[in-house]
CSV table of N, CA and C in Angstrom, one decimal:
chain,number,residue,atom,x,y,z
H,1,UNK,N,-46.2,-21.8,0.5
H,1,UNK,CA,-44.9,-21.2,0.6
H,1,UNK,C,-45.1,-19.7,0.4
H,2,UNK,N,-44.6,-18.8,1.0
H,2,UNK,CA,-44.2,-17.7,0.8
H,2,UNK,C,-42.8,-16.9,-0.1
H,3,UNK,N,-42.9,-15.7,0.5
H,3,UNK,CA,-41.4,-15.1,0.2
H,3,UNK,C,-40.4,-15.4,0.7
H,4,UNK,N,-40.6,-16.2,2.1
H,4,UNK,CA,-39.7,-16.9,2.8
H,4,UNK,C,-39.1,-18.2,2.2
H,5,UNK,N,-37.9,-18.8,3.2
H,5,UNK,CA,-37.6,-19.7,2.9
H,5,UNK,C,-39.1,-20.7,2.6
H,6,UNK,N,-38.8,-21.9,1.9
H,6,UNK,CA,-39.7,-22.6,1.3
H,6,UNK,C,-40.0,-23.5,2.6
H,7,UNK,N,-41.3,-24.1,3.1
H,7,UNK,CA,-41.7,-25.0,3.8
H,7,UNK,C,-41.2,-26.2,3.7
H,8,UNK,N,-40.6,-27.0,4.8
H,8,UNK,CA,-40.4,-27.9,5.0
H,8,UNK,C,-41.7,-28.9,5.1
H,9,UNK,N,-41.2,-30.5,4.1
H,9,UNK,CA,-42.6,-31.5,3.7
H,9,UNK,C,-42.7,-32.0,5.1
H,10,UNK,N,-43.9,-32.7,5.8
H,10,UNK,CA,-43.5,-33.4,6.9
H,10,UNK,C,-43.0,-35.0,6.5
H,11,UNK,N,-42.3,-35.5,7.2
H,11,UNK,CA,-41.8,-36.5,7.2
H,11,UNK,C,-40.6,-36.8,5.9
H,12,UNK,N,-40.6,-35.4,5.5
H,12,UNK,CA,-39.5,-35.1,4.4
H,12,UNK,C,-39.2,-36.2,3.3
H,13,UNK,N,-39.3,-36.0,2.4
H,13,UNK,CA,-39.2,-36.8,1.0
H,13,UNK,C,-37.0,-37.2,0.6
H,14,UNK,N,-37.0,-38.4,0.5
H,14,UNK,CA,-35.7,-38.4,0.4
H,14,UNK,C,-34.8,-37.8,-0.6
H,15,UNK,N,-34.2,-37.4,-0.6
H,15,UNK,CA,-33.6,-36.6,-1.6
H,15,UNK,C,-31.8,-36.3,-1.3
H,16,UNK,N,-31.0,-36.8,-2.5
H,16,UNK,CA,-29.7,-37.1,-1.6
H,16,UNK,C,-29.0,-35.5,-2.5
H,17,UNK,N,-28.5,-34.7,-0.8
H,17,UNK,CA,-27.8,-33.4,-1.3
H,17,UNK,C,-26.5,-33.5,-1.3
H,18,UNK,N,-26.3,-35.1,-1.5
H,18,UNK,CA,-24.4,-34.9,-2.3
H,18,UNK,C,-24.3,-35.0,-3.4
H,19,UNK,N,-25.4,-35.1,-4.3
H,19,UNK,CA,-25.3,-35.7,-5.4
H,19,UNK,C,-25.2,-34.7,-6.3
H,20,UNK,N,-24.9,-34.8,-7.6
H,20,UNK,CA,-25.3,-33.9,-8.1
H,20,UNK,C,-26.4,-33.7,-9.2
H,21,UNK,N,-27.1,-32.3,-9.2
H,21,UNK,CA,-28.2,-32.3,-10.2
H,21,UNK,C,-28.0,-31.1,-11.0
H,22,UNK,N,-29.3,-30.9,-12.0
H,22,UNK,CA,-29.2,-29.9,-12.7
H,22,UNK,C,-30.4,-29.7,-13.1
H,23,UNK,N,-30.9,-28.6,-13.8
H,23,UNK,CA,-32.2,-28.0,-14.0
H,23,UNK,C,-32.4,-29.2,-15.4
H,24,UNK,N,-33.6,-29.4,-15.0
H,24,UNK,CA,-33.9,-30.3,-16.8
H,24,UNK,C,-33.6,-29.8,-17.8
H,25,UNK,N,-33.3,-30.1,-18.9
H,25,UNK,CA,-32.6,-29.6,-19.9
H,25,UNK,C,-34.1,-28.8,-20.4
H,26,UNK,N,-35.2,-29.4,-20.7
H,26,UNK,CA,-36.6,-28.8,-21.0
H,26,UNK,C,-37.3,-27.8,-20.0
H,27,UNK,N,-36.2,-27.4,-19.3
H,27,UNK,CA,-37.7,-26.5,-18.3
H,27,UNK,C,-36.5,-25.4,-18.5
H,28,UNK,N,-37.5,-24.2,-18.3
H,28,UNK,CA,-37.2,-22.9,-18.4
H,28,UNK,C,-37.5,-22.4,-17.2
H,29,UNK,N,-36.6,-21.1,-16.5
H,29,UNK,CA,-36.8,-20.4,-15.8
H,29,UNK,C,-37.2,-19.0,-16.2
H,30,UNK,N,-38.2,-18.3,-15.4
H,30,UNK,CA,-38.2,-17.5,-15.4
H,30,UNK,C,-38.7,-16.4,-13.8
H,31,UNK,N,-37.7,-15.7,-13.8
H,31,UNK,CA,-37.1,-15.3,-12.5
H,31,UNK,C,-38.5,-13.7,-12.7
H,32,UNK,N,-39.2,-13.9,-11.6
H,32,UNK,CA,-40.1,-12.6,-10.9
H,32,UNK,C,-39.9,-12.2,-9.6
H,33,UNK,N,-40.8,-11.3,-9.2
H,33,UNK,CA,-40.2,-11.0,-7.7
H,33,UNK,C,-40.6,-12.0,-6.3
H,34,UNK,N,-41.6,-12.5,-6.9
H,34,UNK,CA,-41.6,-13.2,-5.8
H,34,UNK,C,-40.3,-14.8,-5.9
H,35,UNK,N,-39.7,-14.9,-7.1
H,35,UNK,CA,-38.9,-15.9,-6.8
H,35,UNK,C,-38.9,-16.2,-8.5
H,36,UNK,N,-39.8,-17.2,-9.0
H,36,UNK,CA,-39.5,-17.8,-9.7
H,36,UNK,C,-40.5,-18.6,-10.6
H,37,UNK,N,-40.9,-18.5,-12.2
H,37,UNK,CA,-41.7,-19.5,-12.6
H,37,UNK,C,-40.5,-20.8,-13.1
H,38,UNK,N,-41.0,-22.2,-13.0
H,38,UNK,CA,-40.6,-22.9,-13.8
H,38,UNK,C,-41.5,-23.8,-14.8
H,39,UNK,N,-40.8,-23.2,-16.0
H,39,UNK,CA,-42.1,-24.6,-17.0
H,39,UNK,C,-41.6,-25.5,-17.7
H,40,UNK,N,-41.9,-26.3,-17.9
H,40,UNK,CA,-41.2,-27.9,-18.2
H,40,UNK,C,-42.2,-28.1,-19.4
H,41,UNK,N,-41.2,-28.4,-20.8
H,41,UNK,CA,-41.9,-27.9,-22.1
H,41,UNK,C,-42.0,-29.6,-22.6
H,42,UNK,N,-41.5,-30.6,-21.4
H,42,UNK,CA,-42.5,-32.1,-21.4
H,42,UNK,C,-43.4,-31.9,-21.1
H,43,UNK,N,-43.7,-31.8,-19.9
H,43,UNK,CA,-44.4,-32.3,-18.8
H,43,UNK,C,-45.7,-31.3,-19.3
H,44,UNK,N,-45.4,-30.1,-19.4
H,44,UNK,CA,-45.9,-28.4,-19.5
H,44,UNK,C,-46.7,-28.4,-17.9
H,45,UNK,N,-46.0,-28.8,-17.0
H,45,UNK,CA,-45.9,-28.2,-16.3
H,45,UNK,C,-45.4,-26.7,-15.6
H,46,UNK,N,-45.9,-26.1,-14.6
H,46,UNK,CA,-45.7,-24.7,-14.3
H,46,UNK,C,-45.4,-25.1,-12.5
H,47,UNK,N,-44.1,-24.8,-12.3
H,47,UNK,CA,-43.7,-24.9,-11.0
H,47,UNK,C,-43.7,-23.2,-10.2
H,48,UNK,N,-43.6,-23.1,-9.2
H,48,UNK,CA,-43.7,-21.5,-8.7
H,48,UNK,C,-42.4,-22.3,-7.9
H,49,UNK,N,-41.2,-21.2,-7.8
H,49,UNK,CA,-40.4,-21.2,-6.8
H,49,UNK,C,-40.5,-19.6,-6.0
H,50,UNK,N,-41.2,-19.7,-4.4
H,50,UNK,CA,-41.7,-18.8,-4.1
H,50,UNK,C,-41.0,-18.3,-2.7
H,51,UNK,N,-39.5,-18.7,-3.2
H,51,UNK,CA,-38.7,-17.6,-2.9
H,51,UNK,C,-37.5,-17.2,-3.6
H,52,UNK,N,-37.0,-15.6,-3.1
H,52,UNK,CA,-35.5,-15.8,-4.2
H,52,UNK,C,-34.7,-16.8,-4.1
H,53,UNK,N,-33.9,-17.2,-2.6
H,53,UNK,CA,-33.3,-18.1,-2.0
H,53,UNK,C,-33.2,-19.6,-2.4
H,54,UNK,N,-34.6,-20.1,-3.2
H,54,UNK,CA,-34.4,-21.3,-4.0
H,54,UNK,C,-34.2,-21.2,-5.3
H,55,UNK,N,-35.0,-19.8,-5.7
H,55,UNK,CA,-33.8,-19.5,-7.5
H,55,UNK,C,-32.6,-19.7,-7.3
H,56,UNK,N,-31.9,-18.9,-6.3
H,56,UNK,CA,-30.5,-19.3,-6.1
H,56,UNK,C,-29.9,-20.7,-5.9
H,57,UNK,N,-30.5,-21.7,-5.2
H,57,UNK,CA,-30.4,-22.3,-5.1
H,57,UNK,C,-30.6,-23.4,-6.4
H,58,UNK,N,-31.3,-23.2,-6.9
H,58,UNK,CA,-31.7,-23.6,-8.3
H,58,UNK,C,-31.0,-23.7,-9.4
H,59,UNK,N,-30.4,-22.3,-10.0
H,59,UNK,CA,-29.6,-21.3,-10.4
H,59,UNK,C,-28.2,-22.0,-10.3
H,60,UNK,N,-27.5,-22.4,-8.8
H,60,UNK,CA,-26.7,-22.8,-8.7
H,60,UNK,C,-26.2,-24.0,-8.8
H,61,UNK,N,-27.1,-25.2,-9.2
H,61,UNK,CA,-27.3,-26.5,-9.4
H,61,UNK,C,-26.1,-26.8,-10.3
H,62,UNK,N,-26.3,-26.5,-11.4
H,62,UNK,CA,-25.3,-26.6,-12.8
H,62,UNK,C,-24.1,-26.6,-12.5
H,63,UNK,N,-23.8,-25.4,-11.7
H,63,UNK,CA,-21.9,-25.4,-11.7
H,63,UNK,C,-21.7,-25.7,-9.8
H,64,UNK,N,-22.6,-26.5,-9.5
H,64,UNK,CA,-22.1,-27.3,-8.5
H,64,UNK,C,-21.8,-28.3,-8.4
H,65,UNK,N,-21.1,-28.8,-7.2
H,65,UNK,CA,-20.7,-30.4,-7.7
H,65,UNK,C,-21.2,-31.6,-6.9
H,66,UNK,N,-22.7,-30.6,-5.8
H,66,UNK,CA,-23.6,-31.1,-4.9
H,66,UNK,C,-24.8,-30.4,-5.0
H,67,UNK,N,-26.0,-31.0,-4.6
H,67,UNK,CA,-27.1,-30.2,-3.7
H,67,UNK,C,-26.7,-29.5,-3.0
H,68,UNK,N,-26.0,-30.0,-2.1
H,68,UNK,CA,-24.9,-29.2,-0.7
H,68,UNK,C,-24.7,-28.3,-0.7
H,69,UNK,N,-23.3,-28.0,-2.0
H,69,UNK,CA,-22.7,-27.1,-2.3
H,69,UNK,C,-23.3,-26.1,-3.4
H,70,UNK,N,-24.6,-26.3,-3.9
H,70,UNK,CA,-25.7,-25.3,-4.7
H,70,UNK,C,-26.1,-24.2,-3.2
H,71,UNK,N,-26.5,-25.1,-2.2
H,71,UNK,CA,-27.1,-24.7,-1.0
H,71,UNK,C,-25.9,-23.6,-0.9
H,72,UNK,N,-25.2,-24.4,-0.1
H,72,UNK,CA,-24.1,-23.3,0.6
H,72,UNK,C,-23.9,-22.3,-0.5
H,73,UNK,N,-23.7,-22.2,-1.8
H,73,UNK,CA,-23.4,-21.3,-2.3
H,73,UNK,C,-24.7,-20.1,-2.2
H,74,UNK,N,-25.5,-21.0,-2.4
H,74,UNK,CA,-26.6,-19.9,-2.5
H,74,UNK,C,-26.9,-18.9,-0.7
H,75,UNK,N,-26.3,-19.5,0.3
H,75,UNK,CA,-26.5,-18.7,1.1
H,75,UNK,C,-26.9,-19.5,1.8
H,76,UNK,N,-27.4,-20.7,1.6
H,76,UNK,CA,-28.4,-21.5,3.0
H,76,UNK,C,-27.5,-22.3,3.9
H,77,UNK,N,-27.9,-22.0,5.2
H,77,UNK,CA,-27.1,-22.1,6.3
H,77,UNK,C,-27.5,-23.8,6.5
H,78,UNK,N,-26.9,-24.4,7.2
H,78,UNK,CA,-27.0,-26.3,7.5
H,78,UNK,C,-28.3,-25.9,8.5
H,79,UNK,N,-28.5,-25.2,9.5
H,79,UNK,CA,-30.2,-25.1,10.3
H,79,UNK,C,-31.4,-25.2,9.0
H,80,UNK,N,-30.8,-25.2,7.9
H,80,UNK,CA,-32.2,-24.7,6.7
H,80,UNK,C,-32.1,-25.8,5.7
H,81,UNK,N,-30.7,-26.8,5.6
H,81,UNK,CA,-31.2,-27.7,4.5
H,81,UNK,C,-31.9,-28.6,4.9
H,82,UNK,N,-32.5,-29.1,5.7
H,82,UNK,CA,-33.8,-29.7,5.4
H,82,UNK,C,-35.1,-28.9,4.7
H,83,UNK,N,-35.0,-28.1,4.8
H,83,UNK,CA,-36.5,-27.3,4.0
H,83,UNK,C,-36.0,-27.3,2.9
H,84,UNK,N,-34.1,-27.1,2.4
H,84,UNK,CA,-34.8,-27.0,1.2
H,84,UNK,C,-34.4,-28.3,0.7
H,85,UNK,N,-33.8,-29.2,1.6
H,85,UNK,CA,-34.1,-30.3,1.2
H,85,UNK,C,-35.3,-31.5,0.3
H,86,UNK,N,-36.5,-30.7,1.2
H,86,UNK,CA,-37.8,-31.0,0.5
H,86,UNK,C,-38.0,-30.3,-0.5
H,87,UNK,N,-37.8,-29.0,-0.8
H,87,UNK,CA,-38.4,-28.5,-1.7
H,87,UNK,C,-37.3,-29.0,-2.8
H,88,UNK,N,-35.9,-29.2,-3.0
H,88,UNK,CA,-35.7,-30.0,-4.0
H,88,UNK,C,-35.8,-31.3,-4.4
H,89,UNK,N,-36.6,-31.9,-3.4
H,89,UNK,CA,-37.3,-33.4,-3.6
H,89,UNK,C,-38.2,-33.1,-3.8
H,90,UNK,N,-38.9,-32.1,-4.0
H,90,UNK,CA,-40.4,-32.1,-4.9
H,90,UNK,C,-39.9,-31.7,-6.1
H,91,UNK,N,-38.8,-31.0,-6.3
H,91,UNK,CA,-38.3,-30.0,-7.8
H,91,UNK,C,-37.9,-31.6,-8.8
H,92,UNK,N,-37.6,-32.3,-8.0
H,92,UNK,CA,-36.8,-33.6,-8.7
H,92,UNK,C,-38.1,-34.6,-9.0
H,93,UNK,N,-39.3,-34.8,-8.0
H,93,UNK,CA,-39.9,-35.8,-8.3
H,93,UNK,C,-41.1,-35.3,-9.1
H,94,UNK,N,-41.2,-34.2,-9.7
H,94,UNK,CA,-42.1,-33.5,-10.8
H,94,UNK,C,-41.3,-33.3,-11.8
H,95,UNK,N,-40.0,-33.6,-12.1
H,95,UNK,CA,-39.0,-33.5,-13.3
H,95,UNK,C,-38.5,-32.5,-13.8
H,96,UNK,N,-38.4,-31.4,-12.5
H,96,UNK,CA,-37.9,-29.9,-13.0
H,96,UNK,C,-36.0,-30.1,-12.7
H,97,UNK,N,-35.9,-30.5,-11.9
H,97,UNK,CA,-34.6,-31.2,-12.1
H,97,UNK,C,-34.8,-32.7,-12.0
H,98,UNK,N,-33.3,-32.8,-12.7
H,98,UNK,CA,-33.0,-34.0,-12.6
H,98,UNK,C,-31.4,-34.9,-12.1
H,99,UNK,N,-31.0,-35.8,-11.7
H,99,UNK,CA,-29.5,-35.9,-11.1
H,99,UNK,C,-28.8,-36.0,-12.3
H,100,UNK,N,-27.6,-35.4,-12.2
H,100,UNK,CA,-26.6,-35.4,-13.2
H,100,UNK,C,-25.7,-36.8,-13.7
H,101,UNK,N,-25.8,-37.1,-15.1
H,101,UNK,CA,-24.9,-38.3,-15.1
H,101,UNK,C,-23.0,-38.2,-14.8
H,102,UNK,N,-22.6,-39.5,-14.3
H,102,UNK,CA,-21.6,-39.1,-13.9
H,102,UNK,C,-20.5,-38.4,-13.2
């Protein structure tokens, strides 16, 4: 991944963008220029989000009431949620987010 939008996975990993999620209660952001570290103080894992466009997207998880509508808010057009479709199906299946109850 670059500074650009984030690469699309091939054959894309499922990940449902009506639902809603939120950043793990244990992982921390921390926002640089190229986008983004995330560290997960379970896992101690270290995620790169390696663009701004998915901080945003990221960022906007919490007070959304979709993947969808994180997206749209953050600016990404419907030609682009599949990329970040994937890249929030990897954010979820490494446990940097997680779906929200209820």
């Amino acid at each position: 991944m670059s500074t650009k939008a984030p690469s699309p996975i091939a054959g894309g990993p499922s990940f449902d963008l009506d639902a809603a999620w939120d950043l793990h209660p244990r992982v921390e952001i921390r926002p640089e220029r190229f986008g983004a570290l995330l560290y997960s103080f379970d896992t101690r894992r270290l995620s790169f989000l390696r663009s701004r466009e998915l901080l945003a997207v990221v960022q906007q998880l919490g007070r959304s009431a979709s993947a969808r509508e994180a997206c749209a808010a953050a600016g990404v057009g419907e030609a682009e949620l599949p990329t970040y479709r994937a890249a929030l199906a990897r954010l979820a299946e490494t446990q940097m987010i997680t779906a929200r109850e209820g």
